[in-house]
CSV table of C-alpha atoms in Angstrom, one decimal:
chain,number,residue,atom,x,y,z
R,893,UNK,CA,54.9,35.1,96.6
R,894,UNK,CA,57.1,36.2,93.8
R,895,UNK,CA,60.7,37.0,94.7
R,896,UNK,CA,62.0,40.5,94.8
R,897,UNK,CA,64.6,40.8,91.9
R,898,UNK,CA,67.6,43.2,91.4
R,899,UNK,CA,66.1,43.9,87.9
R,900,UNK,CA,62.5,42.7,88.0
R,901,UNK,CA,60.8,44.0,84.8
R,902,UNK,CA,59.9,41.6,82.0
R,903,UNK,CA,62.1,43.3,79.6
R,904,UNK,CA,65.1,42.4,81.8
R,905,UNK,CA,63.9,38.8,81.5
R,906,UNK,CA,63.6,39.1,77.8
R,907,UNK,CA,67.1,40.5,77.3
R,908,UNK,CA,68.7,37.8,79.7
R,909,UNK,CA,67.0,35.1,77.5
R,910,UNK,CA,68.5,36.6,74.3
R,911,UNK,CA,71.8,36.9,75.6
R,912,UNK,CA,71.6,33.2,76.8
R,913,UNK,CA,71.4,32.4,73.1
R,914,UNK,CA,74.2,34.5,71.9
R,915,UNK,CA,76.1,37.8,72.6
R,916,UNK,CA,74.4,41.1,71.3
R,917,UNK,CA,74.5,44.8,71.2
R,918,UNK,CA,71.8,46.7,72.5
R,919,UNK,CA,70.2,47.8,69.2
R,920,UNK,CA,70.5,44.1,67.9
R,921,UNK,CA,68.6,43.3,71.0
R,922,UNK,CA,65.8,45.8,70.3
R,923,UNK,CA,65.6,44.4,66.6
R,924,UNK,CA,65.5,41.0,67.6
R,925,UNK,CA,62.7,41.5,70.1
R,926,UNK,CA,60.8,43.4,67.5
R,927,UNK,CA,61.3,40.6,64.9
R,928,UNK,CA,60.1,38.1,67.3
R,929,UNK,CA,57.0,40.1,68.2
R,930,UNK,CA,58.0,40.2,72.1
R,931,UNK,CA,56.2,43.7,72.1
R,932,UNK,CA,52.9,42.1,71.7
R,933,UNK,CA,53.6,39.9,74.8
R,934,UNK,CA,54.0,42.9,77.1
R,935,UNK,CA,54.3,46.6,76.8
R,936,UNK,CA,58.0,47.5,76.1
R,937,UNK,CA,59.3,51.2,76.9
R,938,UNK,CA,62.1,50.9,74.0
R,939,UNK,CA,63.5,54.2,75.6
R,940,UNK,CA,64.4,52.3,78.8
R,941,UNK,CA,66.2,49.4,76.9
R,942,UNK,CA,69.7,50.8,77.4
R,943,UNK,CA,68.8,51.6,81.1
R,944,UNK,CA,67.9,47.9,81.7
R,945,UNK,CA,71.0,46.9,80.0
R,946,UNK,CA,73.2,49.0,82.4
R,947,UNK,CA,71.1,47.8,85.4
R,948,UNK,CA,71.7,44.1,84.3
R,949,UNK,CA,75.4,44.9,84.0
R,950,UNK,CA,75.5,46.8,87.4
R,951,UNK,CA,74.2,43.8,89.1
R,952,UNK,CA,76.4,41.1,87.4
R,953,UNK,CA,74.0,39.5,85.4
R,954,UNK,CA,75.6,40.4,82.0
R,955,UNK,CA,78.9,41.8,81.0
R,956,UNK,CA,80.8,43.4,78.1
R,957,UNK,CA,82.6,41.2,75.6
R,958,UNK,CA,84.0,44.1,73.5
R,959,UNK,CA,83.5,47.4,71.5
R,960,UNK,CA,83.5,47.6,67.8
R,961,UNK,CA,83.1,50.6,65.3
R,962,UNK,CA,82.3,50.2,61.8
R,963,UNK,CA,82.9,52.9,59.3
R,964,UNK,CA,81.1,56.0,60.6
R,965,UNK,CA,78.8,54.1,62.8
R,966,UNK,CA,79.0,54.7,66.6
R,967,UNK,CA,80.8,52.2,68.8
R,968,UNK,CA,78.8,49.2,69.6
R,969,UNK,CA,79.3,47.2,72.9
R,970,UNK,CA,78.5,43.7,72.8
R,971,UNK,CA,77.3,42.0,75.9
R,972,UNK,CA,77.1,38.3,77.0
R,973,UNK,CA,75.2,36.7,79.8
R,974,UNK,CA,77.4,35.7,83.0
R,975,UNK,CA,76.9,32.5,85.0
R,976,UNK,CA,75.2,34.6,87.6
R,977,UNK,CA,72.8,36.0,85.0
R,978,UNK,CA,72.0,32.5,83.6
R,979,UNK,CA,71.2,31.2,87.1
R,980,UNK,CA,68.8,34.1,87.5
R,981,UNK,CA,67.1,33.5,84.2
R,982,UNK,CA,66.5,30.0,85.1
R,983,UNK,CA,65.3,30.5,88.5
R,984,UNK,CA,62.9,33.4,87.1
R,985,UNK,CA,61.4,31.5,84.6
R,986,UNK,CA,60.9,28.5,86.8
R,987,UNK,CA,58.9,30.8,89.2
R,988,UNK,CA,56.7,32.3,86.4
R,989,UNK,CA,55.9,29.1,84.9
R,990,UNK,CA,55.2,27.2,88.1
R,991,UNK,CA,53.6,29.8,90.4
R,992,UNK,CA,50.0,31.0,89.5
R,993,UNK,CA,49.5,34.7,90.0
R,994,UNK,CA,46.5,36.9,89.9
R,995,UNK,CA,46.8,38.9,86.5
R,996,UNK,CA,45.3,42.2,87.7
R,997,UNK,CA,44.4,44.8,85.0
R,998,UNK,CA,42.4,47.9,84.4
R,999,UNK,CA,39.4,45.9,83.2
R,1000,UNK,CA,39.2,44.3,86.7
R,1001,UNK,CA,39.4,47.5,88.3
R,1002,UNK,CA,36.7,48.9,86.1
R,1003,UNK,CA,34.3,46.1,87.0
R,1004,UNK,CA,35.1,46.8,90.8
R,1005,UNK,CA,34.0,50.5,90.2
R,1006,UNK,CA,31.4,50.1,87.5
R,1007,UNK,CA,28.5,50.3,89.8
R,1008,UNK,CA,28.9,54.0,89.8
R,1009,UNK,CA,27.4,53.9,86.3
R,1010,UNK,CA,24.0,53.1,85.7
R,1011,UNK,CA,23.1,49.7,84.3
R,1012,UNK,CA,22.2,50.5,81.0
R,1013,UNK,CA,25.4,52.6,80.5
R,1014,UNK,CA,27.5,49.5,81.7
R,1015,UNK,CA,25.4,47.3,79.4
R,1016,UNK,CA,26.2,49.8,76.4
R,1017,UNK,CA,29.9,49.9,77.3
R,1018,UNK,CA,30.4,46.1,77.7
R,1019,UNK,CA,28.5,45.6,74.3
R,1020,UNK,CA,31.1,47.8,72.7
R,1021,UNK,CA,33.9,45.8,74.4
R,1022,UNK,CA,32.5,42.6,73.3
R,1023,UNK,CA,32.3,43.5,69.5
R,1024,UNK,CA,36.0,44.9,69.8
R,1025,UNK,CA,36.9,41.4,71.5
R,1026,UNK,CA,35.1,39.3,68.7
R,1027,UNK,CA,36.8,41.3,66.0
R,1028,UNK,CA,40.2,41.3,67.4
R,1029,UNK,CA,40.0,37.5,68.5
R,1030,UNK,CA,38.7,36.6,64.7
R,1031,UNK,CA,42.0,38.3,63.4
R,1032,UNK,CA,44.1,36.8,66.2
R,1033,UNK,CA,42.9,33.2,65.2
R,1034,UNK,CA,43.5,33.9,61.5
R,1035,UNK,CA,47.0,35.2,62.4
R,1036,UNK,CA,47.7,32.1,64.4
R,1037,UNK,CA,46.6,29.8,61.7
R,1038,UNK,CA,48.9,31.5,59.1
R,1039,UNK,CA,51.8,31.4,61.7
R,1040,UNK,CA,51.2,27.7,62.5
R,1041,UNK,CA,51.5,26.7,58.7
R,1042,UNK,CA,55.1,28.4,59.0
R,1043,UNK,CA,56.4,27.7,62.5
R,1044,UNK,CA,56.4,24.8,64.9
R,1045,UNK,CA,53.6,25.0,67.6
R,1046,UNK,CA,56.2,25.2,70.3
R,1047,UNK,CA,57.1,28.7,69.2
R,1048,UNK,CA,53.5,30.0,69.3
R,1049,UNK,CA,52.7,28.9,72.8
R,1050,UNK,CA,52.4,32.6,74.2
R,1051,UNK,CA,50.2,33.5,71.0
R,1052,UNK,CA,47.8,30.5,71.8
R,1053,UNK,CA,47.7,31.5,75.6
R,1054,UNK,CA,46.7,35.0,74.7
R,1055,UNK,CA,44.2,34.1,72.1
R,1056,UNK,CA,42.7,31.7,74.8
R,1057,UNK,CA,42.5,34.3,77.5
R,1058,UNK,CA,40.9,36.8,75.2
R,1059,UNK,CA,38.5,34.2,74.1
R,1060,UNK,CA,37.6,33.3,77.8
R,1061,UNK,CA,37.1,37.0,78.5
R,1062,UNK,CA,34.9,37.4,75.5
R,1063,UNK,CA,32.8,34.3,76.9
R,1064,UNK,CA,32.5,35.9,80.2
R,1065,UNK,CA,31.5,39.3,79.1
R,1066,UNK,CA,28.9,37.7,76.6
R,1067,UNK,CA,27.4,35.7,79.6
R,1068,UNK,CA,27.3,38.9,81.7
R,1069,UNK,CA,25.6,40.8,79.2
R,1070,UNK,CA,22.9,38.3,78.8
R,1071,UNK,CA,22.3,38.5,82.6
R,1072,UNK,CA,22.4,42.2,82.7
R,1073,UNK,CA,20.0,42.6,79.7
R,1074,UNK,CA,17.6,40.0,81.0
R,1075,UNK,CA,17.7,41.2,84.5
R,1076,UNK,CA,18.6,38.0,86.0
R,1077,UNK,CA,21.7,38.9,87.8
R,1078,UNK,CA,21.3,39.3,91.7
R,1079,UNK,CA,21.2,43.0,92.9
R,1080,UNK,CA,20.5,44.7,89.5
R,1081,UNK,CA,17.0,46.1,90.9
R,1082,UNK,CA,18.9,47.8,93.7
R,1083,UNK,CA,21.5,49.0,91.5
R,1084,UNK,CA,18.8,50.7,89.1
R,1085,UNK,CA,17.0,51.9,92.2
R,1086,UNK,CA,20.3,53.8,93.7
R,1087,UNK,CA,20.6,55.6,90.3
R,1088,UNK,CA,17.0,56.3,90.0
R,1089,UNK,CA,16.5,57.6,93.5
R,1090,UNK,CA,20.2,58.6,94.5
R,1091,UNK,CA,19.6,56.9,97.8
R,1092,UNK,CA,21.5,53.9,98.9
R,1093,UNK,CA,19.4,51.2,100.6
R,1094,UNK,CA,20.3,50.6,104.4
R,1095,UNK,CA,21.4,46.9,103.6
R,1096,UNK,CA,23.9,48.1,101.3
R,1097,UNK,CA,25.0,50.7,104.0
R,1098,UNK,CA,25.5,47.9,106.6
R,1099,UNK,CA,27.5,45.9,104.2
R,1100,UNK,CA,29.9,48.9,103.7
R,1101,UNK,CA,29.9,49.0,107.6
R,1102,UNK,CA,30.6,45.3,108.1
R,1103,UNK,CA,33.6,45.5,105.7
R,1104,UNK,CA,35.2,48.5,107.5
R,1105,UNK,CA,34.7,46.6,110.9
R,1106,UNK,CA,36.0,43.2,109.2
R,1107,UNK,CA,33.6,40.4,108.4
R,1108,UNK,CA,32.4,38.1,111.3
R,1109,UNK,CA,33.7,34.6,111.5
R,1110,UNK,CA,32.0,32.0,109.2
R,1111,UNK,CA,28.8,31.0,111.1
R,1112,UNK,CA,28.8,27.6,112.6
R,1113,UNK,CA,27.1,25.2,110.2
R,1114,UNK,CA,26.3,22.6,113.0
R,1115,UNK,CA,29.1,20.2,112.3
């Protein structure tokens, strides 16, 4: 189970990583994150950056090193990581790299609730999704090839991983569509029947009741 951290969002992790490399002021942090494409790895709420910086300082993970003013520019406070912050960064990265986690998403939720729509509509929607995935993946592959000619592969690991996950998703959606279109997936006829008649078969009602009561123990296999 993931540890509960005093500042636990991914933006905080990236800021600690930046400050482990060199002291920076908040605007410089934002510029560097954008330049390195970190906003493609996870959704960044740029408006919360100063709040995250303040929280990191509040819990002793970073500290001020000084404030400077250049010309008419507003004062800029530079921060550096503390020993406590460096330990937190190392521990956090060790956890994220070594402990597998289910990466829940809105797509997973949509799949679990998709039966409320008729099969043909789900087929249509998944076909649209697959076309978008194939288009985006082709562009992603082209970008990765271009960047691999300029940068060492070690700097492109997150991009490789993201592409691999999206290619795997496209492969799964393509296979699922084939089963849905051919009608070979178990339960599709009952699914169609529910939408055509508006009636839920008794066996589905019983499954629902069993899930509410809790599933029975695994049957004895004779061993």
